[in-house]
Every structure is written in structure tokens, then in C-alpha cells.
Coordinates of C-alpha atoms and ligand atoms in Angstrom, one line a residue:
X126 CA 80.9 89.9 118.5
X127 CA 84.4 90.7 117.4
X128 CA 86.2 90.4 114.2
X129 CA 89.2 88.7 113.7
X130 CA 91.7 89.0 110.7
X131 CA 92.1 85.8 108.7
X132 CA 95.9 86.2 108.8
X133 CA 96.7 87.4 112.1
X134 CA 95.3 88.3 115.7
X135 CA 94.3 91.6 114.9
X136 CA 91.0 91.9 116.1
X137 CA 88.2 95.0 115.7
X138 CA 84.1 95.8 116.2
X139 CA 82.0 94.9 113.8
X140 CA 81.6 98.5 112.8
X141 CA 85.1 99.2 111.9
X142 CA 85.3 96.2 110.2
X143 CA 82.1 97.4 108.4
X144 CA 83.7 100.6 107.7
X145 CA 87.4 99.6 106.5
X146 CA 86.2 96.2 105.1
X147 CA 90.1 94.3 104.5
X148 CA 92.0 94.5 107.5
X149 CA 95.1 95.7 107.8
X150 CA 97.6 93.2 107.5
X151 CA 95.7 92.5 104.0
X152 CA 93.4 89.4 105.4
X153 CA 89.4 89.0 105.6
X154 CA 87.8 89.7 108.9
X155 CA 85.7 86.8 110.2
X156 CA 83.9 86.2 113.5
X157 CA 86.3 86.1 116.0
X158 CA 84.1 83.4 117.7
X159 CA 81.6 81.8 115.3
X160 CA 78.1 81.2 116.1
X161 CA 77.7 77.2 115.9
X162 CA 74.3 75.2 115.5
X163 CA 72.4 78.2 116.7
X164 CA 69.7 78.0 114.3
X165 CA 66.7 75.4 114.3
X166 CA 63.6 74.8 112.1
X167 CA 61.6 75.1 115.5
X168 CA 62.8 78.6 116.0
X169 CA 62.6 79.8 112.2
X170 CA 59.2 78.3 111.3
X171 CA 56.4 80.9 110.3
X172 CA 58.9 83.8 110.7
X173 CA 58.9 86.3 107.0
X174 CA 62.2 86.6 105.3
X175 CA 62.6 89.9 107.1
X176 CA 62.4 88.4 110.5
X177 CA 64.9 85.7 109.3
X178 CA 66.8 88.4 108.4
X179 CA 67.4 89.7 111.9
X180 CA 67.4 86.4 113.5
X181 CA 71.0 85.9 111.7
X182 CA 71.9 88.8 111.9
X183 CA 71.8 89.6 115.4
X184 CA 74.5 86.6 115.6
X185 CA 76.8 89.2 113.7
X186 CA 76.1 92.8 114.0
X187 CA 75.8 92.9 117.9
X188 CA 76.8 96.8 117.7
X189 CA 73.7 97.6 116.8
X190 CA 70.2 97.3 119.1
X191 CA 67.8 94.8 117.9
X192 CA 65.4 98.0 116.7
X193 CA 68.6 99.3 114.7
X194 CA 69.2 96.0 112.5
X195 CA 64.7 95.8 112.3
X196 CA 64.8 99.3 110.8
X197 CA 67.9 98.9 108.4
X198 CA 66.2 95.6 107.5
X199 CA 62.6 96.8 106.9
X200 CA 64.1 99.5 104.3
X201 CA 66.6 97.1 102.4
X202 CA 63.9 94.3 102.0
X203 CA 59.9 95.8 100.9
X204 CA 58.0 96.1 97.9
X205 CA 60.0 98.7 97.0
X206 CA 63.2 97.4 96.6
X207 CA 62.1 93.7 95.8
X208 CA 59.4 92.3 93.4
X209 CA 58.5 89.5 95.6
X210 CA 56.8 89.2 98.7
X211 CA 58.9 86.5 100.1
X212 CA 62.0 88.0 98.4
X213 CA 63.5 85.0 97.6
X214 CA 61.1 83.0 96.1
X215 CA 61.4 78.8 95.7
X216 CA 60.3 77.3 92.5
X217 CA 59.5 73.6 92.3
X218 CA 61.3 71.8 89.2
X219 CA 60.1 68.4 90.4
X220 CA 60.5 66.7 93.6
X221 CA 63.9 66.6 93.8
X222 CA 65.0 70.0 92.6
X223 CA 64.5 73.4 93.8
X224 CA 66.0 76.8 92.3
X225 CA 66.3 79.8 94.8
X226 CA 65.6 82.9 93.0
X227 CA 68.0 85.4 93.9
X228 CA 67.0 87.9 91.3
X229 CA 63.8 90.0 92.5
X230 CA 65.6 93.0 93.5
X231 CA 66.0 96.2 91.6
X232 CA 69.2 95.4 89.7
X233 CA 67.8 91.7 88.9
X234 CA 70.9 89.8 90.3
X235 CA 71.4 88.1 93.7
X236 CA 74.1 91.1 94.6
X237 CA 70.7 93.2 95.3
X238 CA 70.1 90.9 98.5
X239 CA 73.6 91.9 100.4
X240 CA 74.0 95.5 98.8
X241 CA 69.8 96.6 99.7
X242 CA 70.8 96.4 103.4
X243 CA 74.8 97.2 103.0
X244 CA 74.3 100.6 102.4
X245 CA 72.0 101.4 106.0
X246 CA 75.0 99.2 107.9
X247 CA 77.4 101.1 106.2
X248 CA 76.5 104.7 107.1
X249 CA 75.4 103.5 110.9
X250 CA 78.7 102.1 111.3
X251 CA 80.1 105.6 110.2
X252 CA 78.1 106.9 113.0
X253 CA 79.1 105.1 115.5
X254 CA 83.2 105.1 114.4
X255 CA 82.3 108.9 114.4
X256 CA 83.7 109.4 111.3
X257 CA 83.1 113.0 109.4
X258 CA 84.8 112.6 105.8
X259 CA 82.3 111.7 102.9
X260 CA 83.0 108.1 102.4
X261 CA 84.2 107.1 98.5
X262 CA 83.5 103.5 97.6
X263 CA 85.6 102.1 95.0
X264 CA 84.3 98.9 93.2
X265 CA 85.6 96.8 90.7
X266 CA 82.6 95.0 89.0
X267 CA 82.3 91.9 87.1
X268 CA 78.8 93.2 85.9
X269 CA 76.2 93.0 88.7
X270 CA 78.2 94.2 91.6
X271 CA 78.1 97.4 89.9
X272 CA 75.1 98.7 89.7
X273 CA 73.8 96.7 92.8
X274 CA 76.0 98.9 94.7
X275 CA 75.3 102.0 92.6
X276 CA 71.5 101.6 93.3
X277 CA 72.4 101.2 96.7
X278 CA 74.1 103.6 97.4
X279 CA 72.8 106.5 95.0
X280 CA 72.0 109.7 96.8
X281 CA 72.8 108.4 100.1
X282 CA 73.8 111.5 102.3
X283 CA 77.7 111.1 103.1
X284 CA 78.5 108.8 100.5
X285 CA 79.9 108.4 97.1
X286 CA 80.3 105.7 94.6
X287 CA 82.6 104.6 92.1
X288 CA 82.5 101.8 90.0
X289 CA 84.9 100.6 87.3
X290 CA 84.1 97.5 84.6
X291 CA 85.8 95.8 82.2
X292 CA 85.2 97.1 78.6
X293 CA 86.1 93.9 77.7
X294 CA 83.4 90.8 79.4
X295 CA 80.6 92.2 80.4
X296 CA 77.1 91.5 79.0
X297 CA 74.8 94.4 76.7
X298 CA 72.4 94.7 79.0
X299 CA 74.6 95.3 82.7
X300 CA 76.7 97.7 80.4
X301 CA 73.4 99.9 79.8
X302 CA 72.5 99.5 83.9
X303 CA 75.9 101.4 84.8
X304 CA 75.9 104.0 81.7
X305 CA 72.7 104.9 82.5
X306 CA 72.8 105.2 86.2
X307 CA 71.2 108.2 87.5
X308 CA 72.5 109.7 90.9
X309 CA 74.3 113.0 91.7
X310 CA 76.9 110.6 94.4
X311 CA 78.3 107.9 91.4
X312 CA 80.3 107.9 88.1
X313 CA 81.0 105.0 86.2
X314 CA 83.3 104.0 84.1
X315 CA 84.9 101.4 81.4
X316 CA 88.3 100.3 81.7
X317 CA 90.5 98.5 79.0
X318 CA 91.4 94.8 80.0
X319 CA 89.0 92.1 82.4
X320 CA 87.9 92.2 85.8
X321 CA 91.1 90.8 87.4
X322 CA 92.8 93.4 86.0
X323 CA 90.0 96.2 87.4
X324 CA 90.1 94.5 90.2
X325 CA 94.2 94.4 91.2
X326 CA 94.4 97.8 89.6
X327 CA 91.6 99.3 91.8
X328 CA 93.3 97.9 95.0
X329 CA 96.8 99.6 94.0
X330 CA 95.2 102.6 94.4
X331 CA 93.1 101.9 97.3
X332 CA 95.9 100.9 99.2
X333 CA 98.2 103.8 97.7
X334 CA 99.1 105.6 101.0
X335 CA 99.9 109.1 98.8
X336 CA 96.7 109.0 97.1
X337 CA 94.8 108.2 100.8
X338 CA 96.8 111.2 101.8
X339 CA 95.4 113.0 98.9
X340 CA 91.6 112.0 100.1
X341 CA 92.5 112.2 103.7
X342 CA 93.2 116.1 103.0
X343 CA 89.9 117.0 100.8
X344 CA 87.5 115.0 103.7
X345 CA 87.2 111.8 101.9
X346 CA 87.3 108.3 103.5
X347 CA 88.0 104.8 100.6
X348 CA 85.8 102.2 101.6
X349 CA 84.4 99.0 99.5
X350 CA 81.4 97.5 98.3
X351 CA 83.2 94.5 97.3
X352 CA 82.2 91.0 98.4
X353 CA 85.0 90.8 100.8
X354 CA 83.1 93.3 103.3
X355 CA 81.3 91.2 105.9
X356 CA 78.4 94.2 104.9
X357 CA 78.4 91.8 101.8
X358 CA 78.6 88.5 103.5
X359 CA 76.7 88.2 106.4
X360 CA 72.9 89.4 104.3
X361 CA 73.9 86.3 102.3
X362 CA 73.5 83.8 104.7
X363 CA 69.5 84.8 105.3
X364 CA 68.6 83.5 102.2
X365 CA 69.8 80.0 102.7
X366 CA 68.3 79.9 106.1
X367 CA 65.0 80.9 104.4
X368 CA 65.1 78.3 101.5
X369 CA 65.9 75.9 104.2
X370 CA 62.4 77.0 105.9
X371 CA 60.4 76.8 102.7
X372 CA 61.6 73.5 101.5
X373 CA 60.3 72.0 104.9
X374 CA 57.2 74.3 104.8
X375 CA 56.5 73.1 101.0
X376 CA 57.2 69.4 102.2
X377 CA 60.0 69.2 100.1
X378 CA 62.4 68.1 102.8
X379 CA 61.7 66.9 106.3
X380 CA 63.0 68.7 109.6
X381 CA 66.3 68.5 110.1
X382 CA 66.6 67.2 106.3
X383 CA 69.8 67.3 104.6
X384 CA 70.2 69.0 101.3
X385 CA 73.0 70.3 98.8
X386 CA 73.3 73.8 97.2
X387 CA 74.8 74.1 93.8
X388 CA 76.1 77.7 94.0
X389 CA 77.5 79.1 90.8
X390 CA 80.6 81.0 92.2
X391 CA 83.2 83.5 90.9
X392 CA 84.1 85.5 94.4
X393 CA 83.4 82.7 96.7
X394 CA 81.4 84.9 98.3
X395 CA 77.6 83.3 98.0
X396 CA 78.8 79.7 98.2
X397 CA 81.1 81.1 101.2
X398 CA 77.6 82.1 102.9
X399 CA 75.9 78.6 102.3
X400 CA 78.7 77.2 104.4
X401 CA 77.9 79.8 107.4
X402 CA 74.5 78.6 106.7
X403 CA 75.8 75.2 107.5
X404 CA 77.8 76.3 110.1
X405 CA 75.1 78.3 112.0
X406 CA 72.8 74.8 111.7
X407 CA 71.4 74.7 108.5
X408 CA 71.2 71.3 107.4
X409 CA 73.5 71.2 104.2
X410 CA 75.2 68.3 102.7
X411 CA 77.4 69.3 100.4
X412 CA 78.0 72.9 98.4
X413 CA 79.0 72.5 95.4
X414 CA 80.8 75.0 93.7
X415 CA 79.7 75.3 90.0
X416 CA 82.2 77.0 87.5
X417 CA 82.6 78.1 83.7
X418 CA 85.7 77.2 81.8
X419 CA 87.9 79.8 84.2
X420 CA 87.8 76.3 86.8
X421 CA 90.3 77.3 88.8
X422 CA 88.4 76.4 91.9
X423 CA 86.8 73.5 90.1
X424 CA 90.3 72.2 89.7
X425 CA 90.9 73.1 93.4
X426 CA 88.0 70.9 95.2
X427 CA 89.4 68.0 92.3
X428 CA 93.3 68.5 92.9
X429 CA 94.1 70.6 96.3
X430 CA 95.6 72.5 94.0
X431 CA 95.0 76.3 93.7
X432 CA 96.7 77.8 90.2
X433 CA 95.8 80.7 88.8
X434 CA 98.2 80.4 86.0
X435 CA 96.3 79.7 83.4
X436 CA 94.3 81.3 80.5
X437 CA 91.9 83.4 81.3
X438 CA 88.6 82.9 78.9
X439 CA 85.6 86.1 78.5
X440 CA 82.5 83.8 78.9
X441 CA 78.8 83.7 78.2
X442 CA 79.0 83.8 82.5
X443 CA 81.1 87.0 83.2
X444 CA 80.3 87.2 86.9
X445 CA 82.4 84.1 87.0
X446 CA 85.1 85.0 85.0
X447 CA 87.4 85.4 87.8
X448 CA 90.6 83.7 88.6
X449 CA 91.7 85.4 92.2
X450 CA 88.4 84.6 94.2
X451 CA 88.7 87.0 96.6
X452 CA 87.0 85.7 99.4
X453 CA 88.4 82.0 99.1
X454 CA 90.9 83.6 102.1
X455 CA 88.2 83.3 104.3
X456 CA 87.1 79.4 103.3
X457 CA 90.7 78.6 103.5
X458 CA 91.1 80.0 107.0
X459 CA 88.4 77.1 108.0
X460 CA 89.9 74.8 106.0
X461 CA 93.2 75.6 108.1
X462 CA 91.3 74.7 111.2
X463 CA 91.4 78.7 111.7
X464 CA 94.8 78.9 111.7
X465 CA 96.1 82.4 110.7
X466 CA 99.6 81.6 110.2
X467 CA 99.0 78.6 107.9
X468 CA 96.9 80.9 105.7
X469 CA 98.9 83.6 106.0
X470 CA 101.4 81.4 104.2
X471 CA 99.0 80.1 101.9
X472 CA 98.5 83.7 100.7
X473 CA 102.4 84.2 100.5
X474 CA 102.6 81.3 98.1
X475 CA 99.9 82.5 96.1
X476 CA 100.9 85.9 95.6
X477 CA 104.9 84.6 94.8
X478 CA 104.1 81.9 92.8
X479 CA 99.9 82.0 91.7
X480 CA 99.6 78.9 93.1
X481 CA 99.2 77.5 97.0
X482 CA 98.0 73.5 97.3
X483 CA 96.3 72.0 100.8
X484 CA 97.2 68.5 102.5
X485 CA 95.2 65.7 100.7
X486 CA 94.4 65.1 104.2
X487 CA 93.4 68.4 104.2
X488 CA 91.5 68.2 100.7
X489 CA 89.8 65.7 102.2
X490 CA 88.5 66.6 105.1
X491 CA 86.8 70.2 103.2
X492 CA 85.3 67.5 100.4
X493 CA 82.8 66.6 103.1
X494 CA 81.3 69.9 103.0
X495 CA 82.1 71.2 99.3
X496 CA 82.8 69.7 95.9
X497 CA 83.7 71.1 92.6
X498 CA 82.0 71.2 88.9
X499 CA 82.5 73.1 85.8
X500 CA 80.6 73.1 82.2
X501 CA 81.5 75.3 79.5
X502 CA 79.7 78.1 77.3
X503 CA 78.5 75.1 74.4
X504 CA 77.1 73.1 77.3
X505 CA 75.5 75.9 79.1
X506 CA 73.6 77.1 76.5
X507 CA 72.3 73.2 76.0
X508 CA 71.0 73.3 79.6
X509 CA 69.2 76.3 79.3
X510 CA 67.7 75.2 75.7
X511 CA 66.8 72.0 77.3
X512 CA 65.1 73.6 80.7
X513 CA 63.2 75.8 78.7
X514 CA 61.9 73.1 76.2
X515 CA 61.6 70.5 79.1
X516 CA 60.6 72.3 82.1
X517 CA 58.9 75.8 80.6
X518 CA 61.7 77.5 83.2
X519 CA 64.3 79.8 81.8
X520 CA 67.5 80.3 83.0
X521 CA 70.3 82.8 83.6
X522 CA 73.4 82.3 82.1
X523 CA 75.0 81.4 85.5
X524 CA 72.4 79.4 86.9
X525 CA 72.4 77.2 83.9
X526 CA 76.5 76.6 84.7
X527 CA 75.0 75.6 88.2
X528 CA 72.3 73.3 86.7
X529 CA 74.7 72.1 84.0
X530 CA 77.0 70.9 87.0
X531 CA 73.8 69.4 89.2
X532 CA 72.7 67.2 86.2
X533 CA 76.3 65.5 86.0
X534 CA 76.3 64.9 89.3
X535 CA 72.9 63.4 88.9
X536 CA 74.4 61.0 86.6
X537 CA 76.7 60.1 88.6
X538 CA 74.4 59.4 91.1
X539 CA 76.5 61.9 93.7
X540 CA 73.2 63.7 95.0
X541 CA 72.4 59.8 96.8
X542 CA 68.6 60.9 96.8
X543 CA 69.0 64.4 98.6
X544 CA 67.0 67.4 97.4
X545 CA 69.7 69.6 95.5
X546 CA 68.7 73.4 95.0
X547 CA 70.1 75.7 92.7
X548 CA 70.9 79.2 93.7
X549 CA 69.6 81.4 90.7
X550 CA 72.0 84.3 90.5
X551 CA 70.8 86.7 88.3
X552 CA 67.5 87.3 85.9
X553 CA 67.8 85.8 82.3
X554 CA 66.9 88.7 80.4
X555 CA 70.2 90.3 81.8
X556 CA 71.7 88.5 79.0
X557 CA 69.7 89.0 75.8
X558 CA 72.7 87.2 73.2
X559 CA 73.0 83.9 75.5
X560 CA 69.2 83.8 75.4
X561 CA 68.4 84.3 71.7
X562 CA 71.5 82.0 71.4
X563 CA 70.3 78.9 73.6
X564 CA 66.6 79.3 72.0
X565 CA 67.8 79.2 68.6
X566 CA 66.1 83.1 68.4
X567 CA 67.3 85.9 66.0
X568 CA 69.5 88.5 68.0
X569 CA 69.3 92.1 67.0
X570 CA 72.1 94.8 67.2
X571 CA 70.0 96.2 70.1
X572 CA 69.2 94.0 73.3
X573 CA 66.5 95.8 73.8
X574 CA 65.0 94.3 70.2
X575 CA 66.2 90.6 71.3
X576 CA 64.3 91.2 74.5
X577 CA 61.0 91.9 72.6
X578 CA 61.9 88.7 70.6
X579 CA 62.5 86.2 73.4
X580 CA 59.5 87.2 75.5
X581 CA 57.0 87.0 72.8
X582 CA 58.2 83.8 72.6
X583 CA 58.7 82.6 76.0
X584 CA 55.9 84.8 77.6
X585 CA 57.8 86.3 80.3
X586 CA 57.6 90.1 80.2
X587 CA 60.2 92.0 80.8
X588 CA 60.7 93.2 84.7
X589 CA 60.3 96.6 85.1
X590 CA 63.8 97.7 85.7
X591 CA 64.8 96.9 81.9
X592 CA 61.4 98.3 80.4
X593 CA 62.4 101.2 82.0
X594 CA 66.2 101.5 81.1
X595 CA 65.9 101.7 77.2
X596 CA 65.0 105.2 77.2
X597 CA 67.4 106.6 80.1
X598 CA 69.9 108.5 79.0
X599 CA 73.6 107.8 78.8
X600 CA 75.7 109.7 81.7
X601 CA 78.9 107.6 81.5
X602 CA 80.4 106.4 78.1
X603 CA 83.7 107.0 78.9
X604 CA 87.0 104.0 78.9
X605 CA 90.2 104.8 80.0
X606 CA 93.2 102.7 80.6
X607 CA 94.2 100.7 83.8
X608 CA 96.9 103.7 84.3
X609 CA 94.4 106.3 84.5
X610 CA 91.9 104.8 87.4
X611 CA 94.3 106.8 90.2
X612 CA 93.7 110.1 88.1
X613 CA 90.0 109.1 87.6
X614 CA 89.8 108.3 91.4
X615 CA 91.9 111.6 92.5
X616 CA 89.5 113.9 90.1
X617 CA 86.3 112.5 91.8
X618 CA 88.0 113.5 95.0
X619 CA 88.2 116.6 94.1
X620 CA 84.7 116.6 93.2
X621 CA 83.4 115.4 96.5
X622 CA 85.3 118.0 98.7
X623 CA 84.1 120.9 96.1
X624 CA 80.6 119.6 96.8
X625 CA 80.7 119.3 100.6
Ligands
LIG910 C1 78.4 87.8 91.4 C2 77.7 86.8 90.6 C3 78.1 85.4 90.7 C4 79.3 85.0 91.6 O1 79.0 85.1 92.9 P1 80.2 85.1 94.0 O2 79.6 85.5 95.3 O3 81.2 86.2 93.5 O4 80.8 83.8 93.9 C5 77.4 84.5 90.0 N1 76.3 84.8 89.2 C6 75.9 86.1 89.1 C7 74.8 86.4 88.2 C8 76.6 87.1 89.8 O5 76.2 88.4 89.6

């Protein structure tokens, strides 16, 4: 299987395209020929999440042997890394609704699933490209993204990690993951302004070509953790295959059952794999792509119309606060009937102007597969006080946007009877404020505290990997302006080659 780019015919292995993740004319690699209807409950039933695993897999990474991809996924997926034997567990809300809990790795956010395994395809593709620098990845995080990839990749020989988030957006609790990361390959750090800005400032310098120059000549390679890598993507699809299994195993659904995803989405990039999902022969209806009050693609799947000039709000849902999704190239490339030259314009138009619009012959033709939704932060925190009280199940932040958006549409009566699940992106106790907030709770000046509170209430302990953050140390406090990521990029450089 080779990869194509979404804007023109350049075309590489899956390894290089692992290794230098955008492609070089500045669009998404996809599969250069997708695999269609290849998967079937027949062939998926009784198979373990790690078998699933390589059963998609092997669709994608065909550079590597069959005992290559087992052995990557056996170490990205065990006890170890995940606190559930199935890995992504399906809990029952009633008969009609499922949520998909994405948030059993070690960072307690669904970014654990792609980056566990990223990491092992990462360095083998190295291998096999025969590259010698140390590889640098630069990431711009929105919160989990962050120290997802900074657990993956700490202390993993020939690597390095940096990671830069917004001082302004994220939540208490993912700003204490990243300061208190421990690792002797990372450094973290805060920059002033929001994760748009992190992000467009981090790719100025990735695509700098004096300060690639500069890393060239000390040994070090740039690479990405970001959700544009198809390192990111591909993992991603597994779980919606595996739901699929479970909610025919659990009677749920029938074989060959159709049923919708509410995915809430800021990078496009889970939602993105539902529709592989779909495409590979999953049976989805619709996805439905569940937003905070940045709606920009809410607005998109309403209007055709994609325009990013607008407001930009910090919300109680900051992996969602994002108004350049940066793998909506890749759904617009199907929704061009894979035409690279239509997206490439697309992309023009949205770079010149912030805006780009589809056909409405277009809009609707890609409304049978997806549809929009959007609550705000008043509304969310109503869902997840009303769960709780209703159902004993607390949610995320995230997931309640995604709930908040499935019980409009169960209103309207747009599910027509079929079994919607909600893809539960991160762990609740990520965001101690929203919680004590939504619960009517008293929030203390440290999280920590306002975790105590919420759990002697609720009864859910809290997961390991928080009881065991409060009493790491600090290692990064430091913020620094937008104009000083280069310098702060160029200095760990120099780090790296003094090490090797
Ligand atoms: C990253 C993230 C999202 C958004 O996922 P995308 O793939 O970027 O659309 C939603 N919720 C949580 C908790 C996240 O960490």
C-alpha cells in the first residue's frame, strides 16, 4: 500500500510517510488505493482488540511483516499501558445508547489509543528509511495530545520530544501532566496565546528550511506527533471496528446493523477514522460531528460553508477549541470524489480568504455519511449534571458536548430508531472545575482538593495516573512568547547533538 498526497500525485511508502508525516507539497497522505468493504462481523467475531488491531492494520502498514505490526501491537496495547482488558470498554446507558470509552490508557484521553502504538511504527519506519539523525518531534497540544505523546515517546532510544501548549485554554489537571513529565528525551513548555496560534507558529518553524539546515547539521531529523500523521490515524480506526463487534456480541445491534457515532471533534481526526471505519465495512449510518461554541465545522455540515473568521472562544472543551481542523484536508479530498486539484484549490481559498464552501450538491451528497451539532459550555455542564443524576455515569467535558448534541437529535427524532454511541474522549477527572461546576460541588484552588471532593461524592476513585501526579515534581514551568518557539526549538537541538 502506497500513500498518496491529498493535493497532488506525489506518492511515497508507508514508512516515509510515517516518518515525514505532511507531504511535501503541504497536503495529507492518504491510501493511495483504499481498502473498501474489507471487513465483516464473520471475520472479526471472537477476535481480542489486539487482534483487531492487526486485522486493520495490515490493510495500511503493508511495510511491515505480519509478526512486525503483532509485536508493535502487543507493547502499545497490555495491562501496562491500558487499565482495561478489552481496552476500549462499551458501557450500556440503555438500549439505545452506548458510550465507547476511549480513556483507559496512561494519559486518560482517547489520544493514548493512536500514540501507545505510534511510537514502535515510528522508530521501525526510521529503520527501514535508514535514517541515522535522532528524530525531534515537535507538537503543538490542545491538552491531551501532549502528554499522550510525551508518555509515548519518553526514553525511547533515537528520539526526542517537544511539546508546546497554550498558557491560555488548557485545563489544571493536563497542565500538571506536561509540567510534571519525567523523561531525559522531552521538554515542555507554555506559550502565550491559544492552540491555533501554537499550532501555525510551530509549523513556521518546522517548515523553516534555515532552521532544518540548523538540525540537519547537529544530526537531528523534525518529525510530528500531530493527528495529521497516518501513525495517528490509522490506530484510530481499531476501535470503531471493535465497538462494532461488541455491540453485536452484547446483542445491542444485529449483524450487519446500522449505527451512528457521535464523535466530539476538534482535529477531525477521530470522527475522520469512524468514516474509514465505514469505509473499510463497518456498518455506520451517520457520524455526527459534535462541537463546542468554536462550530466552525458544525456550521460547515449546516451551510457548505467553511469560515474560520470568526471569534475564537477558550471553553470548558479545550481539545475542541480549534478553528483550522487540521485533518479536514483529508475528509474533503473524499468529499472531492478524490480529486487533488479541487482540494488543492479548496486549500488555496482557505488560506487567502479563511473560508472555502462545497457544491450543495456536494454538501449533500457528504450529509449522507456525516452531520453536524454543537452545544455550548451552559448546556454541557446541564448534560453532565443530568447523566450523573439520571444515569449514575459521569462524563468528560467533551463527551458531554457529544451527548449534549445526541439528545437534540433524539428530539428531533433524527437517530430514526438506530443505536447511537458516543465516543468518550477523555476521563472526567481530567477536568476537576467543569466537574465541581456541573455537580453543584465546592472547587478548591488545588485540583487535586476538588478531586477528593467529587469522588467522595460520586464514588469513583481517582485512576492511578492522577493519584500519582500530585506529588511529582515540576520540571517545566517555563512560558515564552510565540517569537521564541524557533529559539526554544534551536536550543534543544543543540541539546540533542551534545547528548549523542
Ligand atoms: C483531541 C481530543 C478531542 C478532539 O479529537 P480530534 O481527533 O482532534 O477531533 C476531543 N476530546 C478530547 C478529550 C481530546 O483529547
Amino acid at each position: 500500500m502506497n500513500f498518496r498526497s491529498t493535493r497532488s500525485d506525489e506518492c511515497v511508502s508507508p514508512s516515509y510517510a510515517l516518518l515525514h508525516g505532511l507531504a511535501a507539497d503541504g497536503g495529507l497522505y492518504v491510501p493511495e488505493a483504499f481498502p473498501e468493504d474489507v471487513l465483516s462481523y464473520k471475520a472479526l467475531s471472537g477476535k481480542s482488540y489486539q487482534d483487531i488491531a492487526e486485522t486493520v492494520l495490515a490493510h495500511f502498514f503493508t511495510n511491515f511483516t505480519a509478526e512486525e505490526r503483532k509485536a508493535m501491537i502487543a507493547s502499545a496495547y497490555n495491562d501496562e499501558t491500558f487499565r482495561d482488558p478489552d481496552i476500549v470498554p462499551l458501557h450500556s446507558i440503555d438500549t439505545d445508547l452506548s458510550v465507547a470509552e476511549l480513556f483507559h490508557g496512561r494519559t486518560l484521553a482517547f489520544k493514548d489509543l493512536a500514540l501507545s502504538l505510534f511510537p514502535y511504527l515510528l522508530t521501525a519506519a526510521k529503520k527501514q528509511e535508514q535514517e541515522q539523525r535522532e528524530i525531534l518531534i515537535l507538537t503543538a497540544t490542545s491538552g491531551d495530545t501532549g502528554k499522550a505523546a510525551l508518555e509515548g515517546f519518553k526514553d525511547v532510544p533515537g528520539t526526542n520530544i517537544m511539546v508546546f501548549y497554550p498558557s491560555e485554554g488548557v485545563s489544571p489537571m493536563q497542565m500538571q501532566q506536561m509540567q510534571k513529565q519525567e523523561g531525559d528525551n522531552v521538554r515542555v513548555s507554555a506559550i502565550h496565546g491559544n492552540f491555533d496560534d501554537a499550532q501555525s507558529f510551530l509549523k513556521r518553524v518546522f517548515t523553516n528550511p534555515d532552521v532544518n539546515a540548523y538540525a540537519n547539521d547537529k544530526g537531528v531529523l523534525f518529525s510530528s506527533a500531530n493527528s495529521i500523521n497516518i501513525g495517528r490515524l490509522f490506530p484510530q480506526i481499531v476501535y470503531y471496528v471493535s465497538t462494532y463487534v461488541t455491540l453485536v456480541d452484547n446483542g445491542a445491534i444485529s449483524e450487519g446493523e446500522t449505527f451512528d457515532v457521535i464523535v466530539p471533534t476538534g482535529n477531525f481526526g477521530n470522527i475522520l477514522a469512524g468514516y474509514f471505519a465505514k469505509k473499510m465495512g463497518i456498518p455506520i449510518g451517520k457520524l455526527i460531528c459534535a462541537s463546542n461554541k468554536n462550530k466552525v465545522l458544525a456550521d460547515f455540515f449546516e451551510t457548505g460553508v467553511y469560515d474560520m473568521n470568526r471569534d475564537f472562544y477558550t471553553t470548558d472543551s479545550p481539545s475542541m477549541d480549534i478553528l483550522l481542523s487540521s485533518n479536514f484536508e483529508r475528509f474533503l479530498f473524499y468529499a472531492a470524489g478524490e480529486d487533488a486539484k479541487k482540494v488543492d484549490q479548496w486549500e488555496k481559498d482557505l488560506l487567502e480568504t479563511g473560508t472555502m464552501r462545497v457544491t450543495p450538491e456536494e454538501l449533500q451528497a457528504l450529509r449522507k455519511d456525516f452531520e453536524g451539532g454543537w452545544i455550548g459550555d451552559e448546556e454541557t455542564e446541564a448534560v453532565i449534571n443530568h447523566v450523573y443524576n439520571d444515569f449514575g455515569y459521569l462524563l468528560d467535558p467533551h463527551t458531554a458536548v457529544a451527548y449534549g448534541v445526541g439528545m437534540n437529535r433524539h428530539r428531533l427524532g433524527l437517530d430514526e430508531g438506530r443505536h447511537t454511541v458516543i465516543m468518550a474522549t477523555a476521563h472526567p477527572y481530567k477536568f476537576p472545575p467543569v466537574i465541581s461546576a456541573a455537580l453543584a460541588l465546592r472547587e478548591s484552588a488545588d485540583p487535586f482538593d476538588t478531586l477528593v471532593d467529587i469522588s467522595s461524592v460520586t464514588g469513583i476513585a481517582l485512576p492511578k495516573p492522577l493519584a500519582d501526579l500530585k506529588h511529582k515534581p515540576v520540571c517545566f514551568d517555563e512560558s515564552i512568547d510565540k517569537e521564541a518557539m524557533k529559539q526554544a526549538v534551536l536550543s534543544f537541538v543543540d541539546a540533542i547533538s551534545s547528548k549523542a
